[in-house]
Amino acid sequence: MDKRKRILTGDRPTGKLHLGHYVGSLQNRAALQKDYETFIIIADVQALTTNFDRPEKLKQDVINVAIDNMAAGVDPEISTFFIQSLIPEIAELTTFYSMFVTVNSLRHNPTIKTEIQQYGYKDIMYGFLGYPVSQAADITFCKADLVPVGEDQLPHIELSRKIVRRFNELYKPVLVEPEAMISRVSRLVGLDGNSKMGKSLNNGIYLSDDGETVKQKIRGAVTDPNRIKLTDKGNPDICTVFKYHQAFNEGEVQNVAEGCRNAGIGCSACKANLTNKLNAMLEPVREKRAYYEERPDKVQEILMTGTAKVRGVAKEVMREVREAMSIDYFG
Ligand code: ATP
Ligand code: MG
């Protein structure tokens, strides 16, 4: 048996992964996978909470998300990938948890509130309101210790911890309280200046974008609107491009900020500098992506064997859960 602590983390298959994922989560996954037993969930059921009307998209997006993770350095020889909907124990656990989570605690969840606004929902689905409960099941069905995530997920991890404490005191202490892990850049802004780059918000630079696309996207990124001429002094604090320098060009942040404030560097040169840094960083990612794209059978195999392994863990923990709840009827 693997004695290491366990990581559970993952993504919704709602599109291709972007730079927000890279700094917010993927880099942590790649760095931690040797020290932690790492499970990567491809949360297709959670994707349905906002995409129930186009389930046919999932098949391709499951593959995209798996390949993006591998391209970013999550090694399928070391980490285990699995598909959420193929672990029915997660759905079972979600049902049990939903008996003691209040509707009000979900309505007041700050991330749910933000997402309702971002998606422009007038009314919300039961499954959408309850996805943090399902996420608690994703994290706890395998007794994960650590969950590397972006900032938007913190309220959900907090709920998971509460659920575990409640379950353990109501029944028997079998579940493990997970801890969140946030990276240096826990919320990357979108190209549109939106507070979060998001797959479903159409404001991202994707790991799969080619060099020219990255260049065009950065060229169009929002900067300080008051800086029109080269001689105008700028304010980096309100510039999206500067936020990307902070995330991806740490070594030059001081210079970039000064050059902007005293009008020493123009926006075009500043953007070109960033584009070069991003493309240099993404080049090895693109190479790895191409490797897996050429080997679809290998990707399928990784997902199938990973899911089978995780299913074994899920069955074992579910047996403990049922026993703790005294609903193990036939011994
Ligand atoms: P969607 O818009 O479809 O919800 P998403 O971009 O929010 O997609 P998810 O699959 O929901 O991506 O999230 C996967 C992980 O990536 C989570 O841990 C999330 O916190 C993190 N993450 C997503 N966007 C960002 C971002 N802009 N900055 C930092 N981390 C992020
Ligand atoms: Mg999201």
Short mmCIF file of C-alpha atoms and ligand atoms in Angstrom, two decimals:
data_model
loop_
_atom_site.label_atom_id
_atom_site.label_comp_id
_atom_site.label_asym_id
_atom_site.label_seq_id
_atom_site.Cartn_x
_atom_site.Cartn_y
_atom_site.Cartn_z
CA MET A 1 0.00 0.00 0.00
CA ASP A 2 1.10 3.53 -0.78
CA LYS A 3 2.05 5.17 2.53
CA ARG A 4 2.28 8.71 1.14
CA LYS A 5 -0.37 11.33 1.81
CA ARG A 6 -2.94 11.64 -0.93
CA ILE A 7 -3.76 14.55 -3.24
CA LEU A 8 -7.09 14.89 -4.99
CA THR A 9 -7.43 17.63 -7.55
CA GLY A 10 -8.74 18.07 -11.06
CA ASP A 11 -10.75 19.99 -13.60
CA ARG A 12 -14.14 20.18 -15.22
CA PRO A 13 -14.05 18.99 -18.84
CA THR A 14 -15.59 22.20 -20.16
CA GLY A 15 -12.88 23.13 -22.64
CA LYS A 16 -9.15 23.45 -22.96
CA LEU A 17 -7.01 24.41 -19.98
CA HIS A 18 -5.55 27.91 -19.81
CA LEU A 19 -2.76 29.85 -18.12
CA GLY A 20 -4.91 30.29 -15.01
CA HIS A 21 -4.87 26.54 -14.55
CA TYR A 22 -1.17 26.45 -15.23
CA VAL A 23 -0.20 28.81 -12.40
CA GLY A 24 -3.20 28.11 -10.20
CA SER A 25 -3.03 24.36 -10.11
CA LEU A 26 -1.14 22.42 -12.79
CA GLN A 27 2.33 23.52 -11.71
CA ASN A 28 1.57 22.46 -8.14
CA ARG A 29 0.32 19.10 -9.32
CA ALA A 30 3.45 18.47 -11.34
CA ALA A 31 5.70 19.54 -8.46
CA LEU A 32 3.92 17.51 -5.77
CA GLN A 33 3.22 14.26 -7.60
CA LYS A 34 6.44 12.60 -6.48
CA ASP A 35 5.80 13.28 -2.78
CA TYR A 36 2.05 12.62 -2.70
CA GLU A 37 -0.05 9.87 -4.15
CA THR A 38 -1.88 12.02 -6.72
CA PHE A 39 -5.38 11.45 -8.05
CA ILE A 40 -6.54 13.70 -10.89
CA ILE A 41 -10.31 13.81 -11.29
CA ILE A 42 -11.87 14.74 -14.61
CA ALA A 43 -15.13 16.05 -13.23
CA ASP A 44 -17.58 15.30 -16.02
CA VAL A 45 -20.63 15.25 -13.75
CA GLN A 46 -19.67 18.67 -12.41
CA ALA A 47 -19.26 19.85 -16.01
CA LEU A 48 -22.88 18.86 -16.58
CA THR A 49 -24.03 21.28 -13.88
CA THR A 50 -23.54 24.05 -16.45
CA ASN A 51 -23.54 21.98 -19.67
CA PHE A 52 -26.39 19.50 -19.21
CA ASP A 53 -27.86 20.59 -22.54
CA ARG A 54 -24.73 19.66 -24.54
CA PRO A 55 -23.40 16.41 -23.08
CA GLU A 56 -21.97 15.40 -26.45
CA LYS A 57 -19.14 17.91 -25.86
CA LEU A 58 -17.85 15.94 -22.89
CA LYS A 59 -16.14 13.16 -24.82
CA GLN A 60 -13.68 15.50 -26.51
CA ASP A 61 -13.23 17.71 -23.48
CA VAL A 62 -12.39 14.76 -21.22
CA ILE A 63 -9.53 13.99 -23.61
CA ASN A 64 -8.51 17.67 -23.87
CA VAL A 65 -8.28 18.06 -20.12
CA ALA A 66 -6.33 14.84 -19.69
CA ILE A 67 -3.85 15.83 -22.42
CA ASP A 68 -3.51 19.38 -21.07
CA ASN A 69 -2.58 17.98 -17.65
CA MET A 70 0.00 15.64 -19.15
CA ALA A 71 1.37 18.39 -21.38
CA ALA A 72 1.84 20.59 -18.30
CA GLY A 73 3.90 17.92 -16.59
CA VAL A 74 1.43 15.73 -14.72
CA ASP A 75 3.05 12.37 -15.44
CA PRO A 76 0.57 9.53 -16.05
CA GLU A 77 3.24 7.06 -14.91
CA ILE A 78 3.22 8.72 -11.49
CA SER A 79 -0.23 10.30 -11.09
CA THR A 80 -3.58 8.57 -11.52
CA PHE A 81 -6.24 10.03 -13.82
CA PHE A 82 -9.89 9.06 -13.47
CA ILE A 83 -13.33 10.03 -14.74
CA GLN A 84 -15.84 11.15 -12.11
CA SER A 85 -19.01 9.62 -13.58
CA LEU A 86 -17.38 6.18 -13.71
CA ILE A 87 -17.06 6.13 -9.92
CA PRO A 88 -20.70 5.63 -8.84
CA GLU A 89 -19.60 5.65 -5.19
CA ILE A 90 -19.13 9.43 -5.56
CA ALA A 91 -22.80 9.83 -6.49
CA GLU A 92 -23.77 7.61 -3.58
CA LEU A 93 -21.71 9.62 -1.13
CA THR A 94 -23.13 12.88 -2.52
CA THR A 95 -26.62 11.63 -1.71
CA PHE A 96 -25.67 10.76 1.87
CA TYR A 97 -23.98 14.14 2.42
CA SER A 98 -26.92 16.02 0.96
CA MET A 99 -29.05 14.84 3.88
CA PHE A 100 -27.21 17.12 6.29
CA VAL A 101 -26.07 20.11 4.20
CA THR A 102 -28.47 23.05 4.39
CA VAL A 103 -29.77 24.83 1.31
CA ASN A 104 -28.91 28.17 2.91
CA SER A 105 -25.25 27.28 3.32
CA LEU A 106 -25.15 26.58 -0.43
CA ARG A 107 -27.06 29.73 -1.37
CA HIS A 108 -24.58 31.82 0.61
CA ASN A 109 -21.50 30.13 -0.86
CA PRO A 110 -19.49 33.05 -2.35
CA THR A 111 -18.28 31.10 -5.39
CA ILE A 112 -21.79 29.92 -6.23
CA LYS A 113 -22.96 33.54 -5.97
CA THR A 114 -20.19 34.80 -8.26
CA GLU A 115 -20.82 32.05 -10.81
CA ILE A 116 -24.56 32.78 -10.89
CA GLN A 117 -23.64 36.35 -11.84
CA GLN A 118 -20.96 35.35 -14.34
CA TYR A 119 -23.28 32.94 -16.13
CA GLY A 120 -26.20 35.36 -15.89
CA TYR A 121 -28.51 32.74 -14.34
CA LYS A 122 -32.00 33.94 -13.44
CA ASP A 123 -32.89 30.71 -11.70
CA ILE A 124 -30.56 27.85 -10.82
CA MET A 125 -30.68 24.11 -11.13
CA TYR A 126 -30.72 21.86 -8.10
CA GLY A 127 -27.57 20.11 -9.35
CA PHE A 128 -25.74 23.41 -9.80
CA LEU A 129 -26.62 24.62 -6.30
CA GLY A 130 -25.48 21.28 -4.94
CA TYR A 131 -22.22 20.87 -6.85
CA PRO A 132 -20.11 21.80 -3.81
CA VAL A 133 -21.65 18.80 -2.03
CA SER A 134 -20.72 16.57 -4.95
CA GLN A 135 -17.25 18.09 -4.86
CA ALA A 136 -16.97 17.21 -1.17
CA ALA A 137 -17.69 13.62 -2.19
CA ASP A 138 -15.02 13.85 -4.93
CA ILE A 139 -12.46 14.85 -2.35
CA THR A 140 -13.45 12.59 0.51
CA PHE A 141 -14.40 9.31 -1.19
CA CYS A 142 -10.67 8.60 -1.39
CA LYS A 143 -9.76 10.21 1.96
CA ALA A 144 -7.64 12.90 0.27
CA ASP A 145 -5.36 14.88 2.59
CA LEU A 146 -4.44 17.78 0.31
CA VAL A 147 -6.30 19.61 -2.47
CA PRO A 148 -4.26 22.01 -4.63
CA VAL A 149 -6.78 24.46 -6.10
CA GLY A 150 -7.37 28.03 -7.24
CA GLU A 151 -8.83 30.61 -4.88
CA ASP A 152 -12.39 30.19 -6.22
CA GLN A 153 -12.46 26.69 -4.75
CA LEU A 154 -11.69 27.67 -1.15
CA PRO A 155 -15.33 27.91 -0.02
CA HIS A 156 -15.87 24.41 -1.41
CA ILE A 157 -12.93 22.94 0.48
CA GLU A 158 -14.23 24.63 3.61
CA LEU A 159 -17.60 22.94 3.05
CA SER A 160 -15.84 19.59 2.53
CA ARG A 161 -14.11 20.00 5.88
CA LYS A 162 -17.41 20.80 7.58
CA ILE A 163 -19.08 17.79 6.01
CA VAL A 164 -16.29 15.49 7.19
CA ARG A 165 -16.49 16.82 10.73
CA ARG A 166 -20.26 16.45 10.74
CA PHE A 167 -20.17 12.95 9.29
CA ASN A 168 -17.50 11.82 11.72
CA GLU A 169 -19.43 13.08 14.73
CA LEU A 170 -22.83 11.87 13.51
CA TYR A 171 -21.67 8.36 12.63
CA LYS A 172 -18.08 7.15 13.10
CA PRO A 173 -14.76 8.90 12.48
CA VAL A 174 -13.88 7.29 9.16
CA LEU A 175 -13.45 10.31 6.89
CA VAL A 176 -10.36 12.52 6.50
CA GLU A 177 -10.55 16.33 6.71
CA PRO A 178 -8.86 17.70 3.55
CA GLU A 179 -6.63 20.74 3.43
CA ALA A 180 -6.61 23.26 0.59
CA MET A 181 -3.37 24.32 -1.03
CA ILE A 182 -3.20 27.63 -2.86
CA SER A 183 -0.41 28.60 -5.23
CA ARG A 184 1.44 31.93 -5.46
CA VAL A 185 -0.98 33.06 -8.18
CA SER A 186 -4.26 31.64 -6.99
CA ARG A 187 -6.48 33.70 -9.30
CA LEU A 188 -5.24 34.79 -12.72
CA VAL A 189 -7.31 37.53 -14.34
CA GLY A 190 -8.90 37.04 -17.75
CA LEU A 191 -7.83 38.82 -20.95
CA ASP A 192 -10.99 40.92 -20.70
CA GLY A 193 -9.90 42.18 -17.29
CA ASN A 194 -12.50 39.89 -15.68
CA SER A 195 -11.38 38.90 -12.21
CA LYS A 196 -10.88 35.29 -13.27
CA MET A 197 -9.63 33.63 -16.41
CA GLY A 198 -12.18 30.86 -16.92
CA LYS A 199 -12.72 28.09 -19.44
CA SER A 200 -16.39 28.91 -19.69
CA LEU A 201 -15.82 32.68 -19.76
CA ASN A 202 -14.04 32.82 -23.11
CA ASN A 203 -11.28 35.10 -21.83
CA GLY A 204 -8.29 32.80 -21.71
CA ILE A 205 -4.92 32.03 -23.21
CA TYR A 206 -4.91 28.28 -23.68
CA LEU A 207 -2.01 25.92 -23.18
CA SER A 208 -2.80 24.66 -26.67
CA ASP A 209 -2.69 28.10 -28.32
CA ASP A 210 0.12 28.44 -30.84
CA GLY A 211 2.73 31.21 -30.71
CA GLU A 212 0.89 33.51 -33.08
CA THR A 213 -2.40 33.17 -31.19
CA VAL A 214 -0.68 34.03 -27.91
CA LYS A 215 0.83 37.10 -29.60
CA GLN A 216 -2.57 38.25 -30.92
CA LYS A 217 -4.29 37.68 -27.58
CA ILE A 218 -1.67 39.62 -25.63
CA ARG A 219 -1.80 42.39 -28.22
CA GLY A 220 -5.52 42.73 -27.54
CA ALA A 221 -5.23 42.51 -23.73
CA VAL A 222 -6.60 45.35 -21.61
CA THR A 223 -3.99 47.85 -20.35
CA ASP A 224 -4.22 51.15 -18.44
CA PRO A 225 -6.90 53.01 -20.48
CA ASN A 226 -5.33 56.39 -19.64
CA ARG A 227 -2.05 55.50 -21.28
CA ILE A 228 -2.58 56.40 -24.91
CA LYS A 229 0.71 57.84 -26.13
CA LEU A 230 4.16 56.38 -25.46
CA THR A 231 4.99 59.44 -23.33
CA ASP A 232 1.94 58.99 -21.05
CA LYS A 233 2.89 57.62 -17.67
CA GLY A 234 1.06 54.38 -16.93
CA ASN A 235 -0.37 52.63 -13.89
CA PRO A 236 0.63 48.96 -13.83
CA ASP A 237 -1.75 48.24 -10.95
CA ILE A 238 -4.74 48.40 -13.28
CA CYS A 239 -3.08 46.68 -16.24
CA THR A 240 -3.89 43.07 -17.14
CA VAL A 241 -0.60 42.67 -18.97
CA PHE A 242 1.26 43.66 -15.81
CA LYS A 243 -0.64 41.02 -13.84
CA TYR A 244 0.61 38.46 -16.36
CA HIS A 245 4.17 39.74 -15.93
CA GLN A 246 3.75 39.19 -12.19
CA ALA A 247 2.61 35.64 -12.80
CA PHE A 248 4.96 34.59 -15.60
CA ASN A 249 7.89 37.00 -15.64
CA GLU A 250 8.70 37.32 -11.96
CA GLY A 251 12.35 38.25 -12.54
CA GLU A 252 11.52 41.43 -14.48
CA VAL A 253 8.50 42.65 -12.53
CA GLN A 254 10.34 45.63 -10.99
CA ASN A 255 11.70 46.81 -14.35
CA VAL A 256 8.37 46.39 -16.07
CA ALA A 257 6.55 48.37 -13.36
CA GLU A 258 9.10 51.19 -13.41
CA GLY A 259 9.16 51.33 -17.21
CA CYS A 260 5.39 51.72 -17.19
CA ARG A 261 5.23 54.34 -14.42
CA ASN A 262 7.92 56.59 -15.94
CA ALA A 263 6.92 55.93 -19.57
CA GLY A 264 10.29 54.29 -20.26
CA ILE A 265 8.68 51.27 -21.95
CA GLY A 266 5.70 51.45 -24.29
CA CYS A 267 2.76 49.07 -24.13
CA SER A 268 3.71 47.35 -27.39
CA ALA A 269 7.25 46.55 -26.24
CA CYS A 270 5.91 45.47 -22.86
CA LYS A 271 3.45 43.12 -24.55
CA ALA A 272 6.11 41.75 -26.92
CA ASN A 273 8.33 40.97 -23.94
CA LEU A 274 5.51 39.11 -22.21
CA THR A 275 4.62 37.22 -25.40
CA ASN A 276 8.20 35.99 -25.70
CA LYS A 277 8.24 34.81 -22.09
CA LEU A 278 4.91 33.02 -22.46
CA ASN A 279 5.87 31.33 -25.71
CA ALA A 280 9.18 30.15 -24.26
CA MET A 281 7.30 28.68 -21.30
CA LEU A 282 4.65 27.06 -23.48
CA GLU A 283 6.97 25.54 -26.06
CA PRO A 284 7.79 22.36 -24.07
CA VAL A 285 4.10 22.11 -23.11
CA ARG A 286 3.16 22.17 -26.80
CA GLU A 287 5.70 19.47 -27.57
CA LYS A 288 4.31 17.15 -24.91
CA ARG A 289 0.78 17.89 -26.07
CA ALA A 290 1.69 16.86 -29.60
CA TYR A 291 3.13 13.57 -28.28
CA TYR A 292 -0.14 12.60 -26.59
CA GLU A 293 -2.32 13.91 -29.41
CA GLU A 294 -0.56 11.50 -31.72
CA ARG A 295 -1.32 8.62 -29.33
CA PRO A 296 -5.07 8.61 -28.59
CA ASP A 297 -5.02 4.91 -27.66
CA LYS A 298 -2.44 5.57 -24.98
CA VAL A 299 -4.59 8.38 -23.52
CA GLN A 300 -7.65 6.09 -23.44
CA GLU A 301 -5.61 3.42 -21.72
CA ILE A 302 -4.36 5.89 -19.08
CA LEU A 303 -7.93 6.95 -18.31
CA MET A 304 -9.24 3.39 -18.19
CA THR A 305 -6.58 1.93 -15.94
CA GLY A 306 -6.61 4.98 -13.66
CA THR A 307 -10.37 4.83 -13.29
CA ALA A 308 -10.26 1.10 -12.49
CA LYS A 309 -7.64 1.65 -9.79
CA VAL A 310 -9.59 4.50 -8.19
CA ARG A 311 -12.80 2.49 -8.28
CA GLY A 312 -11.11 -0.06 -6.02
CA VAL A 313 -10.30 2.66 -3.48
CA ALA A 314 -13.85 4.03 -3.70
CA LYS A 315 -15.44 0.64 -2.99
CA GLU A 316 -13.28 0.12 0.06
CA VAL A 317 -14.04 3.56 1.56
CA MET A 318 -17.74 3.22 0.74
CA ARG A 319 -17.82 -0.04 2.67
CA GLU A 320 -16.48 1.86 5.72
CA VAL A 321 -18.99 4.67 5.16
CA ARG A 322 -21.94 2.29 5.04
CA GLU A 323 -20.69 0.44 8.08
CA ALA A 324 -20.31 3.75 9.97
CA MET A 325 -23.88 4.70 9.03
CA SER A 326 -25.20 1.23 9.97
CA ILE A 327 -26.59 0.70 6.49
CA ASP A 328 -24.57 -2.43 5.78
CA TYR A 329 -27.57 -4.73 5.91
CA PHE A 330 -26.21 -8.13 5.04
CA GLY A 331 -22.92 -8.19 6.92
P1 ATP B 1 -15.10 26.74 -15.90
O1 ATP B 1 -15.12 28.19 -16.30
O2 ATP B 1 -15.69 25.82 -16.91
O3 ATP B 1 -15.59 26.47 -14.50
P2 ATP B 1 -12.43 26.97 -14.92
O4 ATP B 1 -11.50 27.75 -15.75
O5 ATP B 1 -13.03 27.59 -13.72
O6 ATP B 1 -13.54 26.37 -15.89
P3 ATP B 1 -12.18 24.49 -13.49
O7 ATP B 1 -12.06 23.19 -14.21
O8 ATP B 1 -13.51 24.87 -12.92
O9 ATP B 1 -11.67 25.64 -14.48
O10 ATP B 1 -11.11 24.56 -12.32
C1 ATP B 1 -9.98 23.69 -12.25
C2 ATP B 1 -8.96 24.23 -11.27
O11 ATP B 1 -8.29 25.36 -11.82
C3 ATP B 1 -9.56 24.72 -9.95
O12 ATP B 1 -8.69 24.38 -8.90
C4 ATP B 1 -9.61 26.20 -10.13
O13 ATP B 1 -9.55 26.88 -8.90
C5 ATP B 1 -8.35 26.46 -10.94
N1 ATP B 1 -8.50 27.69 -11.72
C6 ATP B 1 -9.41 27.92 -12.68
N2 ATP B 1 -9.28 29.17 -13.18
C7 ATP B 1 -8.25 29.74 -12.52
C8 ATP B 1 -7.61 31.02 -12.58
N3 ATP B 1 -8.01 31.95 -13.42
N4 ATP B 1 -6.57 31.26 -11.75
C9 ATP B 1 -6.14 30.32 -10.88
N5 ATP B 1 -6.69 29.09 -10.78
C10 ATP B 1 -7.73 28.79 -11.58
MG MG B 2 -14.63 26.59 -12.61
#
